[in-house]
Coordinates of C-alpha atoms and ligand atoms in Angstrom, one line a residue:
X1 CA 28.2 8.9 26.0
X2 CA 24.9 10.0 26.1
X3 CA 22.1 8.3 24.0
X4 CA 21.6 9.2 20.3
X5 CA 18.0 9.8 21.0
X6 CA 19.1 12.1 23.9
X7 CA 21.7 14.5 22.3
X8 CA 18.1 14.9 19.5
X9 CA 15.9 15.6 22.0
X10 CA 18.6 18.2 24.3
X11 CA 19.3 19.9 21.3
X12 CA 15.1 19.9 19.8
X13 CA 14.5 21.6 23.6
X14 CA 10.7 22.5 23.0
X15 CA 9.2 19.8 24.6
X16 CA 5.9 20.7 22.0
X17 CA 7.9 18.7 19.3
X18 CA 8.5 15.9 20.5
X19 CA 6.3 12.8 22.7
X20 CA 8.5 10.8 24.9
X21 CA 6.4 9.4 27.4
X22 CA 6.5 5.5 26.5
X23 CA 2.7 5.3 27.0
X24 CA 2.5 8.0 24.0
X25 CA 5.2 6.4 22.0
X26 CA 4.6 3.0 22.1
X27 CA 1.9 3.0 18.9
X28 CA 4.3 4.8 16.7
X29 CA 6.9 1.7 17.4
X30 CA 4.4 -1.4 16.5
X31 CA 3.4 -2.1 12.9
X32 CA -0.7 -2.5 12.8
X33 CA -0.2 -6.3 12.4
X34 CA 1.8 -6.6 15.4
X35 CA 4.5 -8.4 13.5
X36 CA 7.4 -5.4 13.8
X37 CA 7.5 -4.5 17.2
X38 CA 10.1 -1.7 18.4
X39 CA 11.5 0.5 20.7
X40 CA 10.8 4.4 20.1
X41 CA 12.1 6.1 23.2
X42 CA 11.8 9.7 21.2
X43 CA 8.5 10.0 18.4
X44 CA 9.4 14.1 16.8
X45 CA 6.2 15.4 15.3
X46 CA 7.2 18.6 13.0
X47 CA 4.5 21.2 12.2
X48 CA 6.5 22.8 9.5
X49 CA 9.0 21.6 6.3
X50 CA 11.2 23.9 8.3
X51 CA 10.8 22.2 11.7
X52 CA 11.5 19.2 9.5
X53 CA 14.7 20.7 7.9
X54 CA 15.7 21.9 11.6
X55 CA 15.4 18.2 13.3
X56 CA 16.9 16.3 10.2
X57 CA 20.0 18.5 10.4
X58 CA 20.2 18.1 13.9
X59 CA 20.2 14.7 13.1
X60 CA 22.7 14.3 10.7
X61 CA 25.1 16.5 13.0
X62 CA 24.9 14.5 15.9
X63 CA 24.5 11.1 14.4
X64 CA 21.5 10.1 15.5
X65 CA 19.2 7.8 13.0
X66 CA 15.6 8.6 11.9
X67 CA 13.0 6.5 10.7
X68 CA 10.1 8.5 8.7
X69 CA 6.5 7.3 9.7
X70 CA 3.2 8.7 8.2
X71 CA -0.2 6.5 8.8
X72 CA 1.7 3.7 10.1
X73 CA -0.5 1.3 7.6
X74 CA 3.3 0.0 6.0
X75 CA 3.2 -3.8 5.1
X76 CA 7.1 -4.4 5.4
X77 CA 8.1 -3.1 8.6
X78 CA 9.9 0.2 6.6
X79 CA 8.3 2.8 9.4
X80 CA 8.6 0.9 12.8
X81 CA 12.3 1.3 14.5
X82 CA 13.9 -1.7 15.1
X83 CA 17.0 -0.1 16.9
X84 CA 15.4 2.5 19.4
X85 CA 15.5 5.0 16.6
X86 CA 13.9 8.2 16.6
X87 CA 10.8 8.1 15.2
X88 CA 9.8 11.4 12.4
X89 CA 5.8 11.2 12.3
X90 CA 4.8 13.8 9.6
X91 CA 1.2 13.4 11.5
X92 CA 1.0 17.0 12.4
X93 CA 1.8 18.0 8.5
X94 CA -1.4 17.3 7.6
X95 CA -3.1 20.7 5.8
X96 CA -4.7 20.3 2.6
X97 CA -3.4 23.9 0.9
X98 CA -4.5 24.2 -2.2
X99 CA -6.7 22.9 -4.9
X100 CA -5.8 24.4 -8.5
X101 CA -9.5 23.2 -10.5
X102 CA -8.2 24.0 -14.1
X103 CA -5.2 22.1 -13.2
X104 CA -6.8 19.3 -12.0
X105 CA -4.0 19.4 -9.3
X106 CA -4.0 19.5 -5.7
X107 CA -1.1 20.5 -3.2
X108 CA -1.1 18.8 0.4
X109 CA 1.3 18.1 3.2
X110 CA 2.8 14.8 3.8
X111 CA 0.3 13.8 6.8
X112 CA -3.1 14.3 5.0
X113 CA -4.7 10.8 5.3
X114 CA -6.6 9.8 1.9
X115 CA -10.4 9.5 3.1
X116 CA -9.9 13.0 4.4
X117 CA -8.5 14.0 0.7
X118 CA -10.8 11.9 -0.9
X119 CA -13.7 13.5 0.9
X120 CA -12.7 17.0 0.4
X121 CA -12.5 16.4 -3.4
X122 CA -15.7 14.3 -3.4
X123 CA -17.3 17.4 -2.0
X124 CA -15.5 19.5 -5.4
X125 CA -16.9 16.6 -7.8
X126 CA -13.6 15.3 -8.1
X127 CA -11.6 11.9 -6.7
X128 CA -8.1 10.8 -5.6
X129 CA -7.2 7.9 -8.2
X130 CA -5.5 5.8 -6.0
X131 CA -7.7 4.4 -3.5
X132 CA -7.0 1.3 -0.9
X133 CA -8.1 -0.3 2.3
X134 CA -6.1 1.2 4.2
X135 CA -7.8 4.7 3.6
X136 CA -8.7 5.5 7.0
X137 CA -5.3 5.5 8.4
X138 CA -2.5 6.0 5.7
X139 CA -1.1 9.3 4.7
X140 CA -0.2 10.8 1.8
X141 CA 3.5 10.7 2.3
X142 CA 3.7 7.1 3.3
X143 CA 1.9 6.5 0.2
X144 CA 4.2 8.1 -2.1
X145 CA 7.5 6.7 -0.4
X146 CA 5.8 2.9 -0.9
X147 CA 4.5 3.9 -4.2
X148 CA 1.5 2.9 -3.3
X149 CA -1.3 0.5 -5.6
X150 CA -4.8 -0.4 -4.5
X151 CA -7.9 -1.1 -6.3
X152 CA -7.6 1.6 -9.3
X153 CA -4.2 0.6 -10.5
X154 CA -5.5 -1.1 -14.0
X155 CA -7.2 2.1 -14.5
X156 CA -4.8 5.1 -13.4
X157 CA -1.9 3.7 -11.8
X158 CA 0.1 3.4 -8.6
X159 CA 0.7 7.1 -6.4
X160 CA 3.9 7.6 -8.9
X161 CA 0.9 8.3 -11.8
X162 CA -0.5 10.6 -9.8
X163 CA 2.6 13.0 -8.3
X164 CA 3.1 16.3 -10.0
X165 CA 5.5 17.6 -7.4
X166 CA 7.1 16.9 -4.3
X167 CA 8.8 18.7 -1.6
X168 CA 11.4 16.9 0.6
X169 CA 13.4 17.3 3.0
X170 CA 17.3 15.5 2.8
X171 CA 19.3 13.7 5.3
X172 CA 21.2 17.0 5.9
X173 CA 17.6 19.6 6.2
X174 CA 18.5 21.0 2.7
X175 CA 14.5 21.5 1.7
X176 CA 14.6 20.4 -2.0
X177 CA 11.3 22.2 -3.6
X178 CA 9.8 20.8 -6.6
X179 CA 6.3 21.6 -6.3
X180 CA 5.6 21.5 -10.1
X181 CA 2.0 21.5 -10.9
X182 CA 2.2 21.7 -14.5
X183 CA 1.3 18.3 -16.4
X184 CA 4.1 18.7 -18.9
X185 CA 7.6 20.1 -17.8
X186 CA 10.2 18.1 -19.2
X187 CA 13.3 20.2 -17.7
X188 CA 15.8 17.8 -16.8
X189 CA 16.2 14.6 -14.6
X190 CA 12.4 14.2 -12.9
X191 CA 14.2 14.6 -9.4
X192 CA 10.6 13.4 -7.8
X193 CA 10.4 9.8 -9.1
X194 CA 14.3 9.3 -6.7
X195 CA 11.6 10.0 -3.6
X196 CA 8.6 8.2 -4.7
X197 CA 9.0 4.5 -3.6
X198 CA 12.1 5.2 -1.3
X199 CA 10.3 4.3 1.4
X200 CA 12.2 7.3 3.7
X201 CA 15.4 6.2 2.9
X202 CA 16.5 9.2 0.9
X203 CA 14.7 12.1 2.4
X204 CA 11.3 12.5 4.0
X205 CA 8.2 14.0 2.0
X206 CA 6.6 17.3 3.2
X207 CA 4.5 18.0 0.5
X208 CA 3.1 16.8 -2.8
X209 CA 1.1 18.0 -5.7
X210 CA -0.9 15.3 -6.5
X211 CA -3.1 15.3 -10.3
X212 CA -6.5 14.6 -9.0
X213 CA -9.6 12.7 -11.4
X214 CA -13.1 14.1 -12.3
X215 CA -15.2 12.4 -10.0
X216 CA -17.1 9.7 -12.5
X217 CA -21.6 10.6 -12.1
X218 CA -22.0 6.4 -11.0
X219 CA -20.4 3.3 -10.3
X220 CA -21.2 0.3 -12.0
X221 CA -20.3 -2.7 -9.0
X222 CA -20.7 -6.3 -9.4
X223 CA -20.0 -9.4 -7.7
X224 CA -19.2 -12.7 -10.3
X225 CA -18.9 -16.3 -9.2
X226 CA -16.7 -18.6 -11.0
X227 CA -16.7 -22.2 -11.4
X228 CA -13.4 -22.5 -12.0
X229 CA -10.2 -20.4 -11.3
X230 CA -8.4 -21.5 -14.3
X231 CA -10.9 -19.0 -16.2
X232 CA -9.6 -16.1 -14.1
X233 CA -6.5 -15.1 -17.2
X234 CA -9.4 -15.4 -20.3
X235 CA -11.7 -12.9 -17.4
X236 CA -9.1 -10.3 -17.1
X237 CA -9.1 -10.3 -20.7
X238 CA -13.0 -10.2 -21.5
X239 CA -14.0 -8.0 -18.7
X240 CA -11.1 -5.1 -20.3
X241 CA -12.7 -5.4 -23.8
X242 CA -16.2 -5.5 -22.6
X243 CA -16.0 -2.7 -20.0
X244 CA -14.0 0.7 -21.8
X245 CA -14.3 2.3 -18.1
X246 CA -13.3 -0.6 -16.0
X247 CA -11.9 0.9 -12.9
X248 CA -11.2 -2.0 -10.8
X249 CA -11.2 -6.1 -10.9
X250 CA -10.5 -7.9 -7.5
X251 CA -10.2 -11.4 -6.9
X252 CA -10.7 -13.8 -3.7
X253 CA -10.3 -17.0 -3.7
X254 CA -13.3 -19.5 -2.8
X255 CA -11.2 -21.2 -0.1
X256 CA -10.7 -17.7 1.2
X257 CA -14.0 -16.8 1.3
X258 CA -14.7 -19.8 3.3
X259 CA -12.1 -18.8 5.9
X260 CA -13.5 -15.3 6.4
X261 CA -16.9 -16.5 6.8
X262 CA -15.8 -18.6 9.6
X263 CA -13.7 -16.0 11.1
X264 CA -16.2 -13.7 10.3
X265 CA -20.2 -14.7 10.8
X266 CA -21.4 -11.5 10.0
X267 CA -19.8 -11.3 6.8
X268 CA -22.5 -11.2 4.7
X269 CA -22.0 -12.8 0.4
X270 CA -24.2 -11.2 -1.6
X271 CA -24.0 -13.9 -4.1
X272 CA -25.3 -17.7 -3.3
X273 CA -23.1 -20.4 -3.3
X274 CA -19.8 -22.0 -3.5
X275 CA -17.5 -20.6 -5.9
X276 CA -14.0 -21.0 -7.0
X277 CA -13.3 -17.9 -7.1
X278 CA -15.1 -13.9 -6.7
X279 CA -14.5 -11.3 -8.5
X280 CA -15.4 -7.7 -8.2
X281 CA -16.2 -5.6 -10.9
X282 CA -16.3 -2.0 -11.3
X283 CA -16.5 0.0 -13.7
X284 CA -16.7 4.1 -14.0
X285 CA -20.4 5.2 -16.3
X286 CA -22.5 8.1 -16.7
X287 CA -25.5 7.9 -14.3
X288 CA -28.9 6.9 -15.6
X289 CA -30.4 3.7 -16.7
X290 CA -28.5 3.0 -20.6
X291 CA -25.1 3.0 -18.4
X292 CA -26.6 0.1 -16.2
X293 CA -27.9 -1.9 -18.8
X294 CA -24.8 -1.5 -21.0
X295 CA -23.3 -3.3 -17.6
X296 CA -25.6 -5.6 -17.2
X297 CA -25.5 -6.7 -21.4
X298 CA -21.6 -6.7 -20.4
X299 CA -22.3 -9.1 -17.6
X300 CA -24.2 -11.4 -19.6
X301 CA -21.8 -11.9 -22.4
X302 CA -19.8 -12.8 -19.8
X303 CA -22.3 -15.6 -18.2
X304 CA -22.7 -16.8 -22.2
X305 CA -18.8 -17.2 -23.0
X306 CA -18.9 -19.5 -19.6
X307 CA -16.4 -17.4 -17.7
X308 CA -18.8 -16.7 -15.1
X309 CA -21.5 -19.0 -13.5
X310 CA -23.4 -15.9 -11.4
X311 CA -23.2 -12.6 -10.8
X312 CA -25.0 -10.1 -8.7
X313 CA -25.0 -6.4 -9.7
X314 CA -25.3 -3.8 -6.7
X315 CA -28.0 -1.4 -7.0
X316 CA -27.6 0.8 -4.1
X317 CA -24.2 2.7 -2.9
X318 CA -25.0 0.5 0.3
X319 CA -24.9 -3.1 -1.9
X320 CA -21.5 -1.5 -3.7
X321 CA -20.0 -1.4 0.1
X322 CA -21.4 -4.5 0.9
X323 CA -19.9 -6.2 -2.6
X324 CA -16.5 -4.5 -1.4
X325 CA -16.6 -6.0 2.1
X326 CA -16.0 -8.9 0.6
X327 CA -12.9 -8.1 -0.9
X328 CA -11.4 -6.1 2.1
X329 CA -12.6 -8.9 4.1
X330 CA -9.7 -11.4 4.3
X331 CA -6.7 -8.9 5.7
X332 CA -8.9 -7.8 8.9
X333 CA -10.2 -11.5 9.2
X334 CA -6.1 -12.8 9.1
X335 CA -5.4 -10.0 11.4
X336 CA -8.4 -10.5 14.1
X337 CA -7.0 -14.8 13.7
X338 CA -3.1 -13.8 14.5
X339 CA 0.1 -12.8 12.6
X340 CA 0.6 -13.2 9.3
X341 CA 3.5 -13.4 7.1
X342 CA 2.6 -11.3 4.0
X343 CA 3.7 -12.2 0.5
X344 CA 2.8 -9.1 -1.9
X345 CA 3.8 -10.7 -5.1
X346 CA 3.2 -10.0 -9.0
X347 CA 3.2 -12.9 -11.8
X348 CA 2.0 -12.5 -15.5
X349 CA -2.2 -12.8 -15.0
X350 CA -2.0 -16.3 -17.3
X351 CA -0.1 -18.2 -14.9
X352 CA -2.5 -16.6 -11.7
X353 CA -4.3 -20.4 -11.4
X354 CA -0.9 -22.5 -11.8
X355 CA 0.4 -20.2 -8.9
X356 CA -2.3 -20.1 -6.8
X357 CA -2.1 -23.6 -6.7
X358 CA 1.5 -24.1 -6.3
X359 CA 1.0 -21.6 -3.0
X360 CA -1.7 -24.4 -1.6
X361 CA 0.8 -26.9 -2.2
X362 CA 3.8 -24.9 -0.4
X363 CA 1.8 -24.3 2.5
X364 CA 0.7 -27.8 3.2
X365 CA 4.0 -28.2 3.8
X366 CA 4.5 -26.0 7.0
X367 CA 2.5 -26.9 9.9
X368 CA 0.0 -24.5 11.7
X369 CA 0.2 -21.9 9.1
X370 CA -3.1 -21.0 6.5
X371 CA -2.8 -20.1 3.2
X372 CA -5.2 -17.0 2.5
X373 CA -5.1 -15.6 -1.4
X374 CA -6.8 -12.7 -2.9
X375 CA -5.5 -9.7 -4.7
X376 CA -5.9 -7.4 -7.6
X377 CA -6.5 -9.8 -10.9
X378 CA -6.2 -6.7 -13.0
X379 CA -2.5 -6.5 -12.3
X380 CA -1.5 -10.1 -11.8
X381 CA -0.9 -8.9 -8.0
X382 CA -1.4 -11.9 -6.0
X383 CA -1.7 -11.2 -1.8
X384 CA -0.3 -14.4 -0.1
X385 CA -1.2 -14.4 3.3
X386 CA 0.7 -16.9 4.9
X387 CA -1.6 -17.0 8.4
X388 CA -1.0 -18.2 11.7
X389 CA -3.4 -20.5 13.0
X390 CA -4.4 -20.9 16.4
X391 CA -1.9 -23.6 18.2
X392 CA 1.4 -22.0 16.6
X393 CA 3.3 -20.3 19.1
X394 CA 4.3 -16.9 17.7
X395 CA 7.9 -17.2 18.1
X396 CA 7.4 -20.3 15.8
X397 CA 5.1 -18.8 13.5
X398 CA 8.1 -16.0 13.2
X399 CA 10.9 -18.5 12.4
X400 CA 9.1 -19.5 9.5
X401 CA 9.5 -16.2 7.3
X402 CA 12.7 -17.1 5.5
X403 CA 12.4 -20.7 5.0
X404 CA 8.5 -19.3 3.2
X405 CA 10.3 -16.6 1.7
X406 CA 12.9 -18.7 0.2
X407 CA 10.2 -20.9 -1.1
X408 CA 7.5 -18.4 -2.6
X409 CA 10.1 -16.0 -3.8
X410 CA 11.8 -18.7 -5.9
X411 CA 8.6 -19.6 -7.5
X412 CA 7.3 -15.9 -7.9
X413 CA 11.3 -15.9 -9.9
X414 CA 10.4 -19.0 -11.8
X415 CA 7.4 -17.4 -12.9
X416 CA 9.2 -14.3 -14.0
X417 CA 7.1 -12.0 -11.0
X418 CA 7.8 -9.7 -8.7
X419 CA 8.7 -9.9 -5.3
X420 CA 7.0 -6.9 -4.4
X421 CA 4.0 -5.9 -6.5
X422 CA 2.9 -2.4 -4.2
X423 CA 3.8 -2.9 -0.5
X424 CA 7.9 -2.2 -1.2
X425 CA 10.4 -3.8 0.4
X426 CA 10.9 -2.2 3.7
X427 CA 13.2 -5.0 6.0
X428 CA 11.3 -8.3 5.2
X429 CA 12.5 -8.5 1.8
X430 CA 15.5 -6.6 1.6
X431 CA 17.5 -10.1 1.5
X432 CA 15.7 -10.6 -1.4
X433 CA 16.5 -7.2 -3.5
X434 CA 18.8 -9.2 -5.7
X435 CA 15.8 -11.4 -7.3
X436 CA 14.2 -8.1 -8.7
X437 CA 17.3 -6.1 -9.6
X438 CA 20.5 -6.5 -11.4
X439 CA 23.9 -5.9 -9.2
X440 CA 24.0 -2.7 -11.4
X441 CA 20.9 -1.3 -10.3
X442 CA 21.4 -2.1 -6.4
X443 CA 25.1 -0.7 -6.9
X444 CA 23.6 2.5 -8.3
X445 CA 20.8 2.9 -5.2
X446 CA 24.0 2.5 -3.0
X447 CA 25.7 5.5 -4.6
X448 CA 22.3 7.3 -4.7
X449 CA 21.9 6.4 -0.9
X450 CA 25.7 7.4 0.4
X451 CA 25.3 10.6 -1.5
X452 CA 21.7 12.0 -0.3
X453 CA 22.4 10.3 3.2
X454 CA 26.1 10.3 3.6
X455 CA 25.8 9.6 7.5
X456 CA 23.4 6.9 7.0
X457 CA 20.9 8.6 9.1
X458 CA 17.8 7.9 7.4
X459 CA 15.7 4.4 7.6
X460 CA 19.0 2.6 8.1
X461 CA 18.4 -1.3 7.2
X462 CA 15.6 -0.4 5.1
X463 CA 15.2 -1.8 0.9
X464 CA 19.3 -2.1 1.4
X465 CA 20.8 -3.9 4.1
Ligands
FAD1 P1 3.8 4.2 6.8 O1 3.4 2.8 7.1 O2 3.8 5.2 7.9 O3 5.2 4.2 6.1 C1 5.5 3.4 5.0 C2 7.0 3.7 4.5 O4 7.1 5.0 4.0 C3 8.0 3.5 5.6 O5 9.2 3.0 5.0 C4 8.2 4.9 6.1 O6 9.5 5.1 6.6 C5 8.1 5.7 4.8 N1 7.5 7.1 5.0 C6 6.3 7.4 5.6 N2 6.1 8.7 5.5 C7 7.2 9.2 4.8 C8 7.5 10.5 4.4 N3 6.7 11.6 4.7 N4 8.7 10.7 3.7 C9 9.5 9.7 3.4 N5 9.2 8.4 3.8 C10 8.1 8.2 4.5 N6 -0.9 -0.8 -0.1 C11 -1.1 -0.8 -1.4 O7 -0.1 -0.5 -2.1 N7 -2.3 -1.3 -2.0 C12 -3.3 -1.7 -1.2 O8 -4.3 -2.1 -1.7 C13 -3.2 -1.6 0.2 N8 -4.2 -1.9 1.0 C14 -4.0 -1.8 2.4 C15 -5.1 -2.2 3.2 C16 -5.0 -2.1 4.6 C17 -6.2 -2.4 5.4 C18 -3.8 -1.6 5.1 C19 -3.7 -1.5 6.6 C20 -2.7 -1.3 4.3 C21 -2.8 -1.4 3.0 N9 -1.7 -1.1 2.1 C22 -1.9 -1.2 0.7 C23 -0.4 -0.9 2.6 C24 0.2 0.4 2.2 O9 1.6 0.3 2.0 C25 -0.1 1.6 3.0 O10 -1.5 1.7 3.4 C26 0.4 3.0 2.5 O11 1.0 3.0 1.3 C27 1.4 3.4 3.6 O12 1.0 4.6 4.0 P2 1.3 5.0 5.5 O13 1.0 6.4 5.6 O14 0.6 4.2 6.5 O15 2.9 4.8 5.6
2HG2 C1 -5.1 -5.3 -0.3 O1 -5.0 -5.3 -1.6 C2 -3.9 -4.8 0.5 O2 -6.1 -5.5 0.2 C3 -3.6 -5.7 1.7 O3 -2.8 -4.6 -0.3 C4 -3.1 -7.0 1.3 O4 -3.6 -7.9 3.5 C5 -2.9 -8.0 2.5 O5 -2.1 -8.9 2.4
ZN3 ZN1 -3.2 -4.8 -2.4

């Protein structure tokens, strides 16, 4: 019997679909940490939701499974195949169609990558509002079928806030079209929010209408030093009473920043000193001098209350990068250092200093591995990096997950958190699905699954084993 991946790619026959050259496919089947590593003997690249619809039915005819794959960027190991199977790259659907200015709306295909979106609406005055590190690479589809957060959730919201319409394609090439643009429609079951965060287990996105921001005239960037993390709860809470347009509030933690800087010499802090925490603040202002100082009398009251000990305030678009550097810092510095096991959890924002210290405590306890925490303190979204230091064999360093898993998970549970706070679950924590949803609700994304994907075809082992 011939290959599954075979009986695709004899039926597909125009070799312009489809790479199968291993030195071309061999990206598309490694995650960009180099912890979910593949096989991907066939990598289809559609043009077209009807090229789409063409190789998903083929698919579903001849059995052969699929795994949907945008920027790549993924967290969890949902787009990399883990069984040799075919690889759907929506790369190639990457036309930005329309922009509707009255409607604030904008309708792309599935592959646009968000700093190309973002700089076509920049150059219209307006902005994508969801923005995140990984803006270089990931795409628009990936984004909506992780549900994607980043640094503007307190302010906007994750992708699904954002998602108007959606057209995707199902398991069997039916094209379902829902590319609503209107901001109220309320016709019936929202079809769209089945797709968003189904990480391509249910059908694969070709296009989106995405609701789109007035760009705001000026940033207002800062970079606070605490003495102590247990203030980091009563910050959260000043800093959204002080600041009406606060856009963004990031945390890394001073142990942290004192890995980076040694991973990373040319990091440069643009506040002095040892801290126990920074914290980026932004907030969205008119331009011109009263928004600054209106800031700046924020910041102060802020220094007076005692829940910061410094703060420096950017005063160039150059310093705003350079205050951000520090926060993207820590996921290229763990990457450049080795694997990493990554622990994308959410607990209520008082009990942020409790856990972060309960994750010091947990790590101690396995050898060769460095605890790296950071995240987005506006959400209570907490980024455990579990690293791998040098020394640690990777094999090793792998057979650590579950027994870490097992550990944080329980006390993200104890803590009444999340599992996932905006990676998804993808395969590293689908054994761990029942700590974030009732039986009923996995039951009812079983039924949802076997009816949209009868065959099983699509992102088998993914969110449900
Ligand atoms: P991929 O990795 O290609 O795919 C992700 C999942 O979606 C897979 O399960 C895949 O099968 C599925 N999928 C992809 N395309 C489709 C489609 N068209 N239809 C159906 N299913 C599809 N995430 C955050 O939420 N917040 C952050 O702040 C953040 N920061 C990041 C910073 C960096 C430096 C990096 C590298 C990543 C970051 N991420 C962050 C991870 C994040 O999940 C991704 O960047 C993004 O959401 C995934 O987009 P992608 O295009 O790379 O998707
Ligand atoms: C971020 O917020 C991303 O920077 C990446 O979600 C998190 O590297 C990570 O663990
Ligand atoms: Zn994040």
């Amino acid at each position: 019997m011939t290959a599954p991946h075979e009986r695709l790619r004899a039926r597909l026959g125009d070799p312009a679909l489809y790479l199968d050259d291993p030195a071309d496919t061999a990206r598309y089947a490694r995650d960009w940490i180099g912890k979910y590593v593949g096989t991907a003997p066939l990598v289809v690249r559609p043009r077209t939701t009807e090229e789409v619809a063409a190789v998903l039915a083929a698919c579903t005819e001849l059995d052969v499974p699929v795994v949907p794959q945008a920027g790549n960027t993924g967290m969890v190991g949902g787009g990399v195949p883990r069984a040799g199977e075919v690889v759907l790259s929506v790369e190639r659907l990457n036309a930005i169609q329309a922009f509707d200015e009255a409607s604030a709306a904008v309708t792309v295909q599935s592959g646009v990558v968000l700093e190309t979106l973002q700089g076509y609406l920049a150059g219209r005055g307006y902005d994508m509002p969801v923005d995140l590190g990984g803006r270089g690479s990931c795409q628009i589809g990936g984004m909506i079928a992780t549900n994607a957060g980043g640094v503007k959730v307190l302010r906007y919201g994750h992708m699904r806030e954002q998602v108007r319409g959606l057209e995707v394609v199902l398991a069997d090439g039916t094209v379902v079209s829902g590319l609503n643009i209107l901001k109220k429609n309320n016709t019936g079951l929202d079809l769209k929010q089945v797709f968003i965060g189904s990480e391509g287990t249910l059908g694969v996105i070709t296009r989106a209408v995405l609701q789109v921001q007035p760009a705001p005239e000026a940033f207002q960037t800062a970079l606070a030093g605490l003495s102590s993390r247990d203030l980091l709860p009563a910050l959260l809470q000043a800093a959204r009473a002080r600041f009406p347009r606060l856009s963004s509030l990031e945390f890394v933690d001073g142990k942290t920043v004192a890995y980076v800087r040694a991973a990373d010499p040319d990091l440069r802090i643009p506040l002095d000193g040892d801290h126990a925490s920074l914290v980026v603040i932004e907030e969205e202002s008119a331009s011109g001098e009263a928004a600054g100082e209106a800031f700046a009398t924020g910041l102060e009251s802020l220094l007076e209350d005692g829940l910061i000990a410094d703060a420096v305030v950017a005063g160039s678009e150059a310093q705003a990068r350079a205050i951000w550097r520090v926060r993207e810092a820590p996921t290229e510095a763990v990457s450049r250092r080795g694997l990493t096991h990554k622990f994308d959890v959410t607990v209520p924002p008082g009990v942020i200093p409790a856990f972060l210290g309960e994750m010091e405590a947990l790590a101690e306890g396995f050898a060769g591995v460095r605890v790296v925490l950071f995240g987005h303190l506006g959400d209570g979204n907490v980024h455990v990096n579990m690293a791998q230091e040098p020394g640690l064999a990777d094999d090793d360093f792998l057979a650590m997950e579950s027994a870490l898993a097992d550990a944080i998970y329980g006390a993200v549970h104890g803590r009444a958190g999340s599992i996932s706070a905006e990676h998804g679950i993808g395969v590293m924590k689908r054994a761990y699905l029942s700590l974030a949803r009732t039986p009923a609700e996995i039951a009812l994304m079983r039924t949802l699954k076997r009816t949209l994907d009868p065959k099983g075809i699509l992102n088998p082992g993914v969110i449900l084993e």
